[in-house]
Amino acid sequence: MSLTVVGSIAFDALETPFGKRERILGGAATHFSLSASFFSRVNAVGVVGGDFSEAEWDVFRRHSVNTDDIEIVADGKTFFWSGRYDYDMNTAHTLDTQLNVFETFAPKLSESSRNAEYLFLANIQPTLQREVREQCPNAKFVAMDTMNYWITSAKDELLQTIGVVDCMIINDAEARQLTDEPNIHRAARKILDLGPKALVIKRGEYGAILFTKDEFFVVPAYPLESVFDPTGAGDTFAGGFMGYLASHDEITGAVLRRAMIYGSVMASFNVEKFGTERVDELDYPEINERFRDFKRMTHFEDIPFERASSAA
Amino acid sequence: MSLTVVGSIAFDALETPFGKRERILGGAATHFSLSASFFSRVNAVGVVGGDFSEAEWDVFRRHSVNTDDIEIVADGKTFFWSGRYDYDMNTAHTLDTQLNVFETFAPKLSESSRNAEYLFLANIQPTLQREVREQCPNAKFVAMDTMNYWITSAKDELLQTIGVVDCMIINDAEARQLTDEPNIHRAARKILDLGPKALVIKRGEYGAILFTKDEFFVVPAYPLESVFDPTGAGDTFAGGFMGYLASHDEITGAVLRRAMIYGSVMASFNVEKFGTERVDELDYPEINERFRDFKRMTHFEDIPFERASSAA
């Protein structure tokens, strides 16, 4: 089975308390693809400019990501984002955004991308997301992200798109904003009422929650004494989550739960270095060791209390 | 084995978006005692005024809490706190505090209280906490709480007290303030360096974390669509945690983990009604059912990923 992702491919300029980078590979589809590539075959759909060099293509190649549907606009420039993180590392302060070739991005899916059973619609204009979804009739599990900008500026289109996906993966502030509901559990119920069978709410340093009709599953974030660069953590989570699902023929509750853990595992690696640097160099023993760490930090024995067992 | 708690007993006046109460039973030692009483024998040490009536004593009696060491100052008034919660229910806005008989509280422990193997020093002046700890030479597991007020006004005394307890149970903002460290994992390491073998950091709607030299354990909060009254949730957590520990002869890592869950279970009930109302009416089947809910919402199978299992 294969997995298609549609979204941004970018150059990022980053400043954090731990250093800076002038121009590194970034973008939602990039972070998603690399993360998912550890678990399944990935088709990336996006657009880049003539400034996209062999060094960047090599990153995709090293992870066997199918880049046939990444359009190259030779006389254009790749989407550029510049941001700064302060000491608390929780909020990105955007310094500059140059959409460049991304401004007129019209995803063109080859037959291979259209035939994928799994599809991730990264954060792009909601109507574009829906048009991509309609191009993939065989997709049996479609997930989407969005952002505050679309909730404010294109809410009707966004609600239509939410109505045609199987899973939404958003952060807690967006879930609250979308539903106008401060309580995260009520917000989740309202989002599931819009159509998706599954909802993942990302909570940054507090981890993530999975909501379905039958499953409620909470995963903490991996304990990190230093977050080096949080850029792309959400897309890396989505990549691990969707990639793991796409390695299975059937999505059961147990598979969804492990997908939440693999998503968290991949996101925890992503923030340890700048951009894609850490995920690019990952191997399976590291991934599985961290998966076991998650088991260790959440496991307890299911022993009910009996008054008689007390010394009282 | 038995468990002694030293702390406030109060009348609270509360306003929340869900209603108000003019005068209900509250205080750290009260919430702690009721919660712990489901798991072990509890001695409560505190002080009340002549206004403390049979209705209040009945609450302690119903749960077989030993109240011999609750001093009655017949011509004084019980500690009174009045607070308001706004719609987000996260922050208590204090409207009035009347220390009354609590202002000159000097804990007097009977032999029974002094001989307890487990001791909880609820939030009182740090030097008083230390003096109580010194009165209990047989206590094999001593935990303490504190608050921002003492971190600011009595830091040296507080550090001395932290140095003579086995476990600290505080919220995340206090942990950050005490250590001047925004990262919660580094803050935890600094607190363990002060002496305690165990540290519990409470994170409100995000649950709690246990840190020891060997254990790192994360528990989410129980999902609640409505928090009715959060007053006393932290002390109710501590009561479930310490009460469960006190029902065991030996405190292993596995017991500490389950104690974290029972603490979370009890806290989740506490916030469902005003003051002590919900915990007062609890029964064991409800407690164990909610314990199983925590297992269901955190459990996943420990299956490492193998590339060969993928359809790729």
Coordinates of N, CA and C in Angstrom, one line a residue, chain B residues 83-226:
Chain B
G83 N -13.6 32.3 47.0 CA -13.0 32.4 45.7 C -14.0 32.3 44.6
R84 N -13.6 32.7 43.4 CA -14.4 32.7 42.2 C -13.7 32.1 41.1
Y85 N -14.3 31.2 40.3 CA -13.7 30.7 39.1 C -14.5 31.2 37.9
D86 N -13.8 31.7 36.9 CA -14.4 32.1 35.7 C -14.6 30.9 34.7
Y87 N -15.1 31.2 33.6 CA -15.5 30.2 32.6 C -14.4 29.1 32.3
D88 N -13.2 29.6 32.3 CA -12.1 28.6 31.9 C -11.8 27.6 33.1
M89 N -12.2 28.0 34.3 CA -12.0 27.1 35.5 C -10.6 26.8 35.8
N90 N -9.7 27.5 35.2 CA -8.3 27.1 35.5 C -7.7 27.9 36.7
T91 N -8.1 29.1 36.9 CA -7.5 29.9 37.9 C -8.6 30.3 39.0
A92 N -8.2 30.2 40.2 CA -9.1 30.6 41.3 C -8.8 32.1 41.6
H93 N -9.8 32.9 41.6 CA -9.6 34.3 42.0 C -10.0 34.5 43.4
T94 N -9.1 34.7 44.3 CA -9.4 34.8 45.7 C -10.2 36.1 46.0
L95 N -11.3 36.0 46.7 CA -12.1 37.2 47.0 C -11.9 37.6 48.4
D96 N -11.6 36.6 49.3 CA -11.5 36.9 50.7 C -10.7 35.8 51.4
T97 N -9.8 36.1 52.3 CA -9.1 35.1 53.1 C -9.2 35.6 54.6
Q98 N -9.8 34.8 55.4 CA -9.7 35.1 56.9 C -9.1 33.9 57.6
L99 N -7.8 34.1 58.0 CA -7.1 33.0 58.6 C -7.7 32.5 59.9
N100 N -8.2 33.5 60.7 CA -8.9 33.1 62.0 C -8.0 32.2 62.8
V101 N -8.5 31.1 63.3 CA -7.7 30.2 64.2 C -6.5 29.6 63.5
F102 N -6.5 29.6 62.2 CA -5.4 29.0 61.5 C -4.1 29.8 61.5
E103 N -4.3 31.1 61.9 CA -3.2 32.1 61.9 C -2.1 31.6 62.9
T104 N -2.6 31.1 64.0 CA -1.6 30.7 65.1 C -1.6 29.2 65.2
F105 N -1.9 28.5 64.1 CA -1.9 27.0 64.2 C -0.6 26.4 64.6
A106 N -0.6 25.7 65.7 CA 0.7 25.0 66.1 C 0.3 23.5 66.2
P107 N 0.6 22.7 65.2 CA 0.1 21.3 65.1 C 0.6 20.5 66.4
K108 N -0.4 19.9 67.0 CA -0.1 19.0 68.2 C -0.5 17.6 67.9
L109 N 0.6 16.8 67.8 CA 0.4 15.4 67.3 C 0.3 14.4 68.5
S110 N -0.8 13.7 68.6 CA -0.9 12.6 69.6 C 0.0 11.5 69.3
E111 N 0.2 10.5 70.2 CA 1.1 9.4 69.9 C 0.6 8.7 68.7
S112 N -0.7 8.5 68.5 CA -1.2 7.8 67.4 C -0.8 8.5 66.0
S113 N -0.9 9.8 66.0 CA -0.5 10.6 64.8 C 1.0 10.5 64.5
R114 N 1.8 10.6 65.7 CA 3.2 10.6 65.6 C 3.8 9.3 65.1
N115 N 3.0 8.2 65.4 CA 3.5 6.8 65.0 C 3.2 6.4 63.6
A116 N 2.5 7.2 62.9 CA 2.1 6.8 61.5 C 3.3 6.6 60.6
E117 N 3.2 5.6 59.8 CA 4.4 5.3 58.9 C 4.4 6.2 57.7
Y118 N 3.2 6.8 57.4 CA 3.1 7.7 56.2 C 2.6 9.1 56.7
L119 N 3.2 10.1 56.2 CA 2.9 11.5 56.6 C 2.8 12.4 55.4
F120 N 1.7 13.2 55.4 CA 1.6 14.2 54.4 C 1.5 15.6 55.0
L121 N 2.5 16.5 54.6 CA 2.6 17.8 55.1 C 1.9 18.7 54.0
A122 N 0.6 19.0 54.2 CA -0.1 19.9 53.3 C 0.5 21.3 53.4
N123 N 0.0 22.1 52.5 CA 0.6 23.5 52.3 C 0.4 24.3 53.6
I124 N 1.4 24.3 54.5 CA 1.5 25.3 55.6 C 2.9 25.9 55.6
Q125 N 3.2 26.7 56.6 CA 4.5 27.4 56.7 C 5.6 26.3 56.7
P126 N 6.7 26.4 55.9 CA 7.7 25.4 55.8 C 8.3 25.0 57.1
T127 N 8.6 25.9 58.0 CA 9.2 25.5 59.3 C 8.3 24.7 60.1
L128 N 7.0 25.0 60.1 CA 6.0 24.1 60.8 C 6.0 22.7 60.2
Q129 N 6.1 22.7 58.8 CA 6.1 21.3 58.2 C 7.3 20.5 58.7
R130 N 8.5 21.2 58.8 CA 9.7 20.5 59.2 C 9.6 20.0 60.7
E131 N 9.0 20.9 61.5 CA 8.8 20.5 62.9 C 7.9 19.3 63.1
V132 N 6.9 19.3 62.2 CA 6.0 18.1 62.3 C 6.7 16.8 61.8
R133 N 7.5 17.0 60.8 CA 8.3 15.8 60.3 C 9.2 15.3 61.4
E134 N 9.8 16.2 62.2 CA 10.7 15.8 63.2 C 10.0 15.1 64.4
Q135 N 8.7 15.4 64.5 CA 7.9 14.7 65.6 C 7.5 13.3 65.2
C136 N 7.8 12.9 63.9 CA 7.4 11.5 63.5 C 8.6 10.7 63.0
P137 N 9.3 10.2 64.0 CA 10.6 9.5 63.7 C 10.3 8.2 62.9
N138 N 9.1 7.6 63.1 CA 8.9 6.3 62.5 C 8.3 6.4 61.0
A139 N 8.0 7.7 60.6 CA 7.5 7.9 59.3 C 8.5 7.4 58.2
K140 N 8.0 6.5 57.4 CA 9.0 5.9 56.4 C 8.8 6.6 55.1
F141 N 7.7 7.3 54.9 CA 7.5 8.0 53.6 C 6.7 9.3 53.9
V142 N 7.4 10.4 53.7 CA 6.9 11.7 54.1 C 6.8 12.5 52.8
A143 N 5.6 13.0 52.5 CA 5.4 13.9 51.3 C 5.0 15.2 51.7
M144 N 5.2 16.2 50.9 CA 4.9 17.6 51.2 C 4.3 18.3 50.0
D145 N 3.5 19.3 50.2 CA 3.0 20.3 49.2 C 3.6 21.6 49.6
T146 N 3.5 22.6 48.8 CA 3.8 24.0 49.1 C 3.0 24.9 48.2
M147 N 3.3 26.2 48.2 CA 2.7 27.1 47.3 C 3.6 28.3 46.9
N148 N 3.2 29.0 45.9 CA 4.0 30.2 45.4 C 4.3 31.1 46.6
Y149 N 3.4 31.3 47.5 CA 3.6 32.3 48.6 C 4.8 31.9 49.4
W150 N 5.0 30.7 49.7 CA 6.2 30.3 50.5 C 7.5 30.3 49.7
I151 N 7.3 30.0 48.4 CA 8.5 30.0 47.5 C 9.1 31.5 47.5
T152 N 8.2 32.4 47.5 CA 8.6 33.8 47.5 C 9.1 34.3 48.9
S153 N 8.3 34.0 49.9 CA 8.5 34.6 51.2 C 9.4 33.8 52.2
A154 N 9.5 32.5 51.9 CA 10.3 31.7 52.9 C 11.1 30.6 52.2
K155 N 11.8 31.1 51.2 CA 12.5 30.1 50.4 C 13.6 29.3 51.1
D156 N 14.4 29.9 52.0 CA 15.4 29.1 52.7 C 14.8 28.1 53.6
E157 N 13.7 28.4 54.4 CA 13.1 27.5 55.2 C 12.5 26.3 54.3
L158 N 11.9 26.7 53.2 CA 11.3 25.8 52.3 C 12.3 24.7 51.8
L159 N 13.5 25.2 51.4 CA 14.5 24.3 50.9 C 15.0 23.4 52.0
Q160 N 15.1 23.9 53.3 CA 15.4 23.0 54.4 C 14.4 21.9 54.5
T161 N 13.1 22.2 54.4 CA 12.0 21.2 54.6 C 12.1 20.2 53.4
I162 N 12.3 20.7 52.2 CA 12.4 19.8 51.1 C 13.5 18.8 51.3
G163 N 14.5 19.2 52.0 CA 15.7 18.3 52.2 C 15.4 17.2 53.2
V164 N 14.3 17.2 53.9 CA 14.0 16.2 54.9 C 12.7 15.4 54.6
V165 N 12.2 15.5 53.3 CA 11.0 14.7 53.0 C 11.4 13.7 51.9
D166 N 10.6 12.7 51.7 CA 10.8 11.7 50.7 C 10.2 12.0 49.3
C167 N 9.2 12.9 49.4 CA 8.4 13.1 48.1 C 7.8 14.5 48.2
M168 N 7.9 15.2 47.0 CA 7.3 16.5 46.9 C 6.2 16.4 45.9
I169 N 5.0 17.0 46.2 CA 3.9 17.0 45.3 C 3.5 18.4 45.0
I170 N 3.8 19.0 43.9 CA 3.5 20.4 43.6 C 3.0 20.5 42.2
N171 N 2.5 21.7 41.8 CA 2.1 21.9 40.5 C 3.2 22.5 39.6
D172 N 3.0 22.4 38.3 CA 4.1 22.7 37.4 C 4.6 24.2 37.5
A173 N 3.7 25.1 37.7 CA 4.1 26.5 37.8 C 5.0 26.7 39.1
E174 N 4.6 26.0 40.2 CA 5.4 26.1 41.4 C 6.8 25.4 41.2
A175 N 6.8 24.3 40.4 CA 8.1 23.7 40.2 C 9.0 24.6 39.4
R176 N 8.5 25.3 38.4 CA 9.2 26.2 37.6 C 9.7 27.4 38.4
Q177 N 8.8 27.9 39.3 CA 9.2 29.0 40.1 C 10.3 28.7 41.1
L178 N 10.1 27.5 41.7 CA 11.1 27.1 42.8 C 12.5 26.9 42.2
T179 N 12.6 26.5 41.0 CA 13.9 26.2 40.4 C 14.4 27.2 39.4
D180 N 13.5 28.2 39.1 CA 13.8 29.2 38.1 C 14.2 28.5 36.8
E181 N 13.4 27.6 36.4 CA 13.7 26.7 35.2 C 12.5 26.5 34.4
P182 N 12.4 27.0 33.2 CA 11.1 26.8 32.4 C 10.8 25.4 32.0
N183 N 11.9 24.6 31.7 CA 11.7 23.2 31.2 C 11.4 22.3 32.4
I184 N 10.2 21.7 32.3 CA 9.7 20.9 33.5 C 10.6 19.7 33.8
H185 N 11.3 19.2 32.8 CA 12.2 18.0 33.1 C 13.4 18.4 33.8
R186 N 14.0 19.6 33.4 CA 15.1 20.1 34.2 C 14.7 20.6 35.5
A187 N 13.6 21.2 35.6 CA 13.1 21.6 37.0 C 13.0 20.4 37.9
A188 N 12.5 19.3 37.4 CA 12.3 18.1 38.2 C 13.7 17.6 38.7
R189 N 14.6 17.6 37.8 CA 16.0 17.1 38.2 C 16.5 18.0 39.3
K190 N 16.3 19.3 39.2 CA 16.8 20.2 40.3 C 16.1 19.9 41.6
I191 N 14.8 19.6 41.6 CA 14.1 19.4 42.8 C 14.6 18.1 43.4
L192 N 14.8 17.0 42.6 CA 15.3 15.8 43.1 C 16.7 15.9 43.7
D193 N 17.5 16.9 43.2 CA 18.8 17.1 43.7 C 18.7 17.8 45.1
L194 N 17.6 18.3 45.5 CA 17.4 18.9 46.8 C 17.2 17.9 47.9
G195 N 16.9 16.6 47.5 CA 16.8 15.6 48.5 C 15.7 14.6 48.3
P196 N 14.5 15.0 47.9 CA 13.4 14.0 47.8 C 13.8 12.8 46.8
K197 N 13.3 11.6 47.1 CA 13.5 10.5 46.3 C 12.4 10.5 45.2
A198 N 11.3 11.2 45.4 CA 10.2 11.2 44.4 C 9.7 12.6 44.3
L199 N 9.2 12.9 43.1 CA 8.6 14.2 42.8 C 7.3 13.9 42.0
V200 N 6.2 14.5 42.4 CA 5.0 14.5 41.5 C 4.7 15.9 41.1
I201 N 4.7 16.1 39.8 CA 4.3 17.4 39.3 C 2.9 17.3 38.7
K202 N 2.0 18.2 39.3 CA 0.6 18.2 38.8 C 0.5 19.2 37.7
R203 N -0.3 18.8 36.7 CA -0.4 19.7 35.5 C -1.9 20.0 35.2
G204 N -2.7 20.0 36.2 CA -4.1 20.3 35.9 C -4.8 19.5 34.8
E205 N -5.3 20.1 33.8 CA -6.0 19.4 32.8 C -5.1 18.5 31.9
Y206 N -3.8 18.6 32.2 CA -2.8 17.7 31.4 C -2.4 16.6 32.3
G207 N -2.9 16.4 33.5 CA -2.5 15.2 34.3 C -1.3 15.5 35.2
A208 N -0.5 14.5 35.4 CA 0.6 14.6 36.4 C 1.8 13.7 35.9
I209 N 3.0 14.0 36.4 CA 4.2 13.2 36.1 C 4.8 12.8 37.4
L210 N 5.3 11.6 37.5 CA 6.1 11.1 38.6 C 7.6 11.0 38.1
F211 N 8.4 11.6 38.9 CA 9.9 11.5 38.7 C 10.5 10.8 39.9
T212 N 11.3 9.8 39.7 CA 12.2 9.3 40.7 C 13.6 9.0 40.0
K213 N 14.5 8.5 40.7 CA 15.8 8.1 40.1 C 15.5 7.1 39.0
D214 N 14.6 6.1 39.3 CA 14.4 5.0 38.3 C 13.1 5.1 37.5
E215 N 12.2 5.9 38.0 CA 10.9 5.9 37.4 C 10.6 7.2 36.7
F216 N 10.0 7.2 35.5 CA 9.4 8.3 34.9 C 8.1 7.9 34.4
F217 N 7.0 8.5 34.9 CA 5.7 7.9 34.6 C 4.7 9.1 34.4
V218 N 4.0 9.1 33.3 CA 3.1 10.2 33.0 C 1.7 9.7 33.0
V219 N 0.8 10.4 33.7 CA -0.6 10.0 33.7 C -1.4 11.2 33.2
P220 N -2.3 11.0 32.2 CA -3.2 12.1 31.8 C -4.3 12.4 32.8
A221 N -4.9 13.5 32.6 CA -6.1 13.8 33.4 C -7.3 13.0 32.8
Y222 N -8.3 12.7 33.7 CA -9.5 12.1 33.2 C -10.2 13.0 32.3
P223 N -10.8 12.6 31.2 CA -11.5 13.5 30.3 C -12.8 14.0 30.9
L224 N -13.0 15.2 31.1 CA -14.2 15.7 31.7 C -14.7 16.9 30.8
E225 N -16.0 16.8 30.4 CA -16.5 17.8 29.6 C -16.9 19.1 30.4
S226 N -17.1 18.8 31.7 CA -17.4 19.9 32.6 C -16.6 19.7 33.9

